[in-house]
Tab-separated table of C-alpha atoms in Angstrom:
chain	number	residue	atom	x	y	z
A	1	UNK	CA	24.206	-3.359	-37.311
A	2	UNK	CA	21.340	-5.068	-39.116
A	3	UNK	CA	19.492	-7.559	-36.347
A	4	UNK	CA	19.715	-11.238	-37.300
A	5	UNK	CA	16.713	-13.197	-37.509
A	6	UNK	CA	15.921	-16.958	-37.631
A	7	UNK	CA	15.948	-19.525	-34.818
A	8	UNK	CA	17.658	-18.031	-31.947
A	9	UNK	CA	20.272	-19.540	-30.118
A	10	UNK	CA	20.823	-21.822	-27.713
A	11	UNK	CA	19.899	-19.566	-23.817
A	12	UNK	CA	18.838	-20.447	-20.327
A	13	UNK	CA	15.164	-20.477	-21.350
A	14	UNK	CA	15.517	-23.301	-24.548
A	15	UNK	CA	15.451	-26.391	-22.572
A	16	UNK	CA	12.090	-25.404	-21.080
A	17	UNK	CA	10.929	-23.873	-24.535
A	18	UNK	CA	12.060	-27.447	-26.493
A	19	UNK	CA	9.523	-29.016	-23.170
A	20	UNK	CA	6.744	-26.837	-23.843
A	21	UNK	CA	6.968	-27.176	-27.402
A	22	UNK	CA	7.351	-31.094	-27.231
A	23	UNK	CA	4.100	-31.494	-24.821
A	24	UNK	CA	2.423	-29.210	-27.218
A	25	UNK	CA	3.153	-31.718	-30.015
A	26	UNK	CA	2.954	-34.702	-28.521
A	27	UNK	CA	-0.163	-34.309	-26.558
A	28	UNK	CA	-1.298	-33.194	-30.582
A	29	UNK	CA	-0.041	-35.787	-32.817
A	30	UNK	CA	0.812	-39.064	-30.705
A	31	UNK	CA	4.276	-40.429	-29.991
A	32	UNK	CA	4.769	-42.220	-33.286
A	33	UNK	CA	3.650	-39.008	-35.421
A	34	UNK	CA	5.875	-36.503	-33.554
A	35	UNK	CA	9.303	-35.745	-34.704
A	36	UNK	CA	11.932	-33.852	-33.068
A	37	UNK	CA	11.974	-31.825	-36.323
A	38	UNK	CA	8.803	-30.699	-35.436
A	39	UNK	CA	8.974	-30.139	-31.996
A	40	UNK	CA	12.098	-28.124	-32.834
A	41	UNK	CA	10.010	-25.700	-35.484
A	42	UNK	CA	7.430	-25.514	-32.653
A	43	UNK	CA	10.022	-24.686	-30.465
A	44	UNK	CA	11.734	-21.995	-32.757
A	45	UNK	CA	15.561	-24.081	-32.653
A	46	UNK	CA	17.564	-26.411	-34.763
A	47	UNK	CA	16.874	-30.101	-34.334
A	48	UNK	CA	20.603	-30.339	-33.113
A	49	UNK	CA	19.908	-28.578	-29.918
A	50	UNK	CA	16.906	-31.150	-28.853
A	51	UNK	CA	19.195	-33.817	-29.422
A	52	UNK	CA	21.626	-31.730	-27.475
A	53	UNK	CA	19.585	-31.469	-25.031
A	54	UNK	CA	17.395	-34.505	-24.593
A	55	UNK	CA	19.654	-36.741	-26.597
A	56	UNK	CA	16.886	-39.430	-28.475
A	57	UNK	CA	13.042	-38.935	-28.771
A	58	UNK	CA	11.981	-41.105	-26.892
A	59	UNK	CA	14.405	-39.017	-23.725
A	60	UNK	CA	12.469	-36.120	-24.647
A	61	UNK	CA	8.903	-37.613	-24.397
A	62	UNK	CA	9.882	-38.757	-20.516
A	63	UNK	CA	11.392	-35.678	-19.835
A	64	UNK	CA	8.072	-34.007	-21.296
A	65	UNK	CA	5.639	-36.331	-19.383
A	66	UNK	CA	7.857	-35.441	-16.188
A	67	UNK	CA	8.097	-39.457	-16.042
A	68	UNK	CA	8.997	-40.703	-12.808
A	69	UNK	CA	10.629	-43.216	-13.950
A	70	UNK	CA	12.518	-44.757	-17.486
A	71	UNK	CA	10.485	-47.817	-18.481
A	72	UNK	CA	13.236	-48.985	-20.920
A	73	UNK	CA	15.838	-49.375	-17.537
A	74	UNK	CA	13.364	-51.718	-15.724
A	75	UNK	CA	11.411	-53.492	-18.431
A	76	UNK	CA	14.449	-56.310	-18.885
A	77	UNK	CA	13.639	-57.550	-15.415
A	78	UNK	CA	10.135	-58.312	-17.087
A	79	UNK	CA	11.448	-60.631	-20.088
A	80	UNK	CA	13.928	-61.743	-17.958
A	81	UNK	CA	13.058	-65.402	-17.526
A	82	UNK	CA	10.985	-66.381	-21.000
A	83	UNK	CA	7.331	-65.054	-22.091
A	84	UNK	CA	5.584	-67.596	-19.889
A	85	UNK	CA	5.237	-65.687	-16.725
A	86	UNK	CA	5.672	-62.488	-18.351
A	87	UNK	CA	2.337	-61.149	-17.234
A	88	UNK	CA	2.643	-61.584	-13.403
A	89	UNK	CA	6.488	-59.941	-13.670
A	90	UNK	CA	5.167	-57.328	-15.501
A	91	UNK	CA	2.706	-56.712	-12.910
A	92	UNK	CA	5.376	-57.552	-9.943
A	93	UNK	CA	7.057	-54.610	-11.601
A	94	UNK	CA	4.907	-51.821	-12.237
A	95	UNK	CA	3.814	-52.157	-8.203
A	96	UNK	CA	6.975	-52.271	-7.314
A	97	UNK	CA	7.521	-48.958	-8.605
A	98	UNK	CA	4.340	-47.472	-7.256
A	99	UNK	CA	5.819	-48.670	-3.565
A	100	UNK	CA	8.765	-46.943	-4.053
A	101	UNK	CA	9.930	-43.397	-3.765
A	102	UNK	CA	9.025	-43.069	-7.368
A	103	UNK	CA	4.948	-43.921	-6.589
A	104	UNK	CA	3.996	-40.365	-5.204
A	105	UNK	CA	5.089	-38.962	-8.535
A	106	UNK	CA	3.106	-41.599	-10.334
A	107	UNK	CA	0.158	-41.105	-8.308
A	108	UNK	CA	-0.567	-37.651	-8.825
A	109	UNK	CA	0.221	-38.131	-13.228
A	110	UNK	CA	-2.839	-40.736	-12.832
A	111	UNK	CA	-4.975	-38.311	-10.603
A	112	UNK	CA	-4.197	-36.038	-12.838
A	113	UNK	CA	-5.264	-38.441	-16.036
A	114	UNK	CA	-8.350	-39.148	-14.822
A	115	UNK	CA	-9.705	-35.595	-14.877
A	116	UNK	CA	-7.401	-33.755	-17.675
A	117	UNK	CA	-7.911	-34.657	-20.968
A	118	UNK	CA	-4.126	-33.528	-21.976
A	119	UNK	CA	-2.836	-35.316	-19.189
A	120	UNK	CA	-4.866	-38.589	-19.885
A	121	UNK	CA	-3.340	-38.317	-23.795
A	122	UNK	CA	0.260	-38.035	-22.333
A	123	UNK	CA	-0.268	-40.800	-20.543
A	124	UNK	CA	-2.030	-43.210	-23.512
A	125	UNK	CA	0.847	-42.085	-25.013
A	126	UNK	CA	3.619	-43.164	-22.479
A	127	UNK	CA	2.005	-46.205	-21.299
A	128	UNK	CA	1.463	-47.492	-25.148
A	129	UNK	CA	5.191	-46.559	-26.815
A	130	UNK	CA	7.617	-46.841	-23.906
A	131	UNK	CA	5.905	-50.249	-21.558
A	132	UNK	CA	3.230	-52.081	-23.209
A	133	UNK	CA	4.855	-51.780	-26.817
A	134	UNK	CA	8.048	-52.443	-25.947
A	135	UNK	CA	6.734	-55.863	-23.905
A	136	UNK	CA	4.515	-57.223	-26.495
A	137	UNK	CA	7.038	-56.942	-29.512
A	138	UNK	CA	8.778	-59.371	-27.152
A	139	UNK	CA	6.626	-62.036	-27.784
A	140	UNK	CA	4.983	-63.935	-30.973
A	141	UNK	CA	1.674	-62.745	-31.185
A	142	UNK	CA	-0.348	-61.849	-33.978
A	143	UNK	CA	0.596	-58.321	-35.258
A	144	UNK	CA	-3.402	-57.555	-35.592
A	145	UNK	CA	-4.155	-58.128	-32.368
A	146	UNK	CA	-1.273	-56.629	-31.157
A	147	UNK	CA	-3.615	-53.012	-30.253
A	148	UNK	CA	-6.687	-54.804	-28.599
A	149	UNK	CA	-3.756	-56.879	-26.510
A	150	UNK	CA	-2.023	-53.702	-25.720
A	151	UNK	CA	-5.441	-51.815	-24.414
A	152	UNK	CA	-6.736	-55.136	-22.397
A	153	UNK	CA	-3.076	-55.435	-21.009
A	154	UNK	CA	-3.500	-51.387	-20.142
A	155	UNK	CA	-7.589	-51.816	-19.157
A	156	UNK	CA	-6.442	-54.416	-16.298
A	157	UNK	CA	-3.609	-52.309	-14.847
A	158	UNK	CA	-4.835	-49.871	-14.994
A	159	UNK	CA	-7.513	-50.910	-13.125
A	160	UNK	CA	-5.727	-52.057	-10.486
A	161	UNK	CA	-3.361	-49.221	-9.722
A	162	UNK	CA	-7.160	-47.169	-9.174
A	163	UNK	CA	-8.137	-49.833	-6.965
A	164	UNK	CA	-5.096	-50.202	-5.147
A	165	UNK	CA	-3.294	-46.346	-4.589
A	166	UNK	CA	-6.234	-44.185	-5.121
A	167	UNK	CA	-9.516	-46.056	-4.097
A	168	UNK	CA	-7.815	-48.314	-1.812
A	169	UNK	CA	-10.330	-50.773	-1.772
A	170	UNK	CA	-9.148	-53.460	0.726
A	171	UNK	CA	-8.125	-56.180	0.827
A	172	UNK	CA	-6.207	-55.386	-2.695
A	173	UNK	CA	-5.168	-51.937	-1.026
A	174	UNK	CA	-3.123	-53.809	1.618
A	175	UNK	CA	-2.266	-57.131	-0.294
A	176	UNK	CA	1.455	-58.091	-0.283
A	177	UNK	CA	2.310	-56.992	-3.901
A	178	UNK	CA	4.054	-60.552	-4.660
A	179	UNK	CA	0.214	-61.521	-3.836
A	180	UNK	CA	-1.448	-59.351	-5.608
A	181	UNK	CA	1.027	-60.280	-8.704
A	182	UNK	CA	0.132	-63.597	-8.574
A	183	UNK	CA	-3.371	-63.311	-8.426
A	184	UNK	CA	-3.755	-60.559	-11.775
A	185	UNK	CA	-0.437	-62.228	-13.060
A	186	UNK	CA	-2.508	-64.778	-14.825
A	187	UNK	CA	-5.013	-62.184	-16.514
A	188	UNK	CA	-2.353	-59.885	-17.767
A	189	UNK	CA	-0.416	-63.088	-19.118
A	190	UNK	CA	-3.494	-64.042	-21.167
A	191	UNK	CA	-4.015	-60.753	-22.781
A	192	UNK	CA	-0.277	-60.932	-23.759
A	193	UNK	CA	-0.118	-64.406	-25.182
A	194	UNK	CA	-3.465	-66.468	-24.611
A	195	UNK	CA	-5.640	-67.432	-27.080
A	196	UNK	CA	-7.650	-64.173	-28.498
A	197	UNK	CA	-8.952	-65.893	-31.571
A	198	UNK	CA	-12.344	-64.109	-31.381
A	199	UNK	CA	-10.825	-60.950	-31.213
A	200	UNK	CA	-12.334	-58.937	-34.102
A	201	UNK	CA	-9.481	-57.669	-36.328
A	202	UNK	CA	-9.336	-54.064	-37.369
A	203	UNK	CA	-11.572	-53.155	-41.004
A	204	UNK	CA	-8.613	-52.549	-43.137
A	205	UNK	CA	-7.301	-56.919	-41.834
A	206	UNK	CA	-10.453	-58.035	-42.339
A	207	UNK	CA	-9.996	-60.970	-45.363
A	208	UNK	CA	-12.411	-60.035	-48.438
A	209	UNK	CA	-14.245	-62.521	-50.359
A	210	UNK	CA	-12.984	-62.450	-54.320
């Protein structure tokens, strides 16, 4: 009997081939670029059995990132409320998840950020397309300052969650986290909806004289 060839089958080891594959392709191309018609070709299966799988790209990407958590299950208690006070939820809410049983996970994907250059794309990655995108298309902002918002919003938590859980520099390290929310609160809501007027805007926005 002749052997048949093509994409094999569904098997014990595809789920963890479809992963490799995907981390391969995202950590490559970017969220946005990546397609699960890709990462199945990478992977050597049809598209139907990531879907069958994972279910919807953006399942796949946490499942590839080993994500402790699923941003788009907590971000409504962010916008829940109006955009005024978005910042210091937003902030309430990310350290609430690093003090829970959810942080240990999330500490050692940002150790591992800061000193692996695949890891540190994953994470660009997740923190842009499944948080800080997902909270700024909430709000009326300018859509060309919507990437230099997004990367101060990410500069000051970032920040924090290295001063806080891996520095510990005190007294941040051991401030109540409503406290500590209401002091970078006010920050984080200006880089979401403040006044950034002398933001420069990307070459290709940039108005021409005619």
């Amino acid at each position: 009997m002749a052997r048949r060839t093509g994409r094999r089958p569904g098997n014990p080891d595809t789920r963890e081939g479809i992963l490799t594959a995907a981390r391969r392709v995202f950590a490559d191309r970017g969220f946005d670029q990546a397609s699960v018609r890709a990462i199945a070709a990478a992977a050597e299966v049809d598209p139907a059995l990531v879907h069958h799988y994972f279910g919807t790209k953006d399942k796949l990407f946490l499942a590839a990132m080993n994500a402790p958590i699923d941003p788009g299950e907590l971000l409504p208690q962010a916008f829940a409320g109006g955009p005024d006070e978005i910042g210091e939820r937003l902030v309430r809410l990310v350290l609430g998840v690093w003090d829970s049983p959810a942080g240990t996970a999330a500490l050692a994907l940002l150790r591992s950020a800061l000193s692996n250059d695949w890891t540190a794309r994953m994470l660009r990655e997740f923190v842009t397309s499944q948080i800080l995108r997902r909270v700024i298309g909430q709000l009326d902002v300018d859509p060309a300052q919507i990437p230099m918002r997004t990367a101060l919003v990410a500069s000051q938590l970032a920040g924090l969650l290295v001063m806080r859980y891996i520095l510990r520099l005190e007294p941040l390290a051991g401030a109540d986290p409503a406290v500590a929310a209401a002091m970078v609160g006010p920050t984080v809501q200006r880089y979401l909806t403040g006044d950034l007027a002398a933001v420069p805007l990307p070459a290709g926005d940039k108005p021409t004289d005619r």
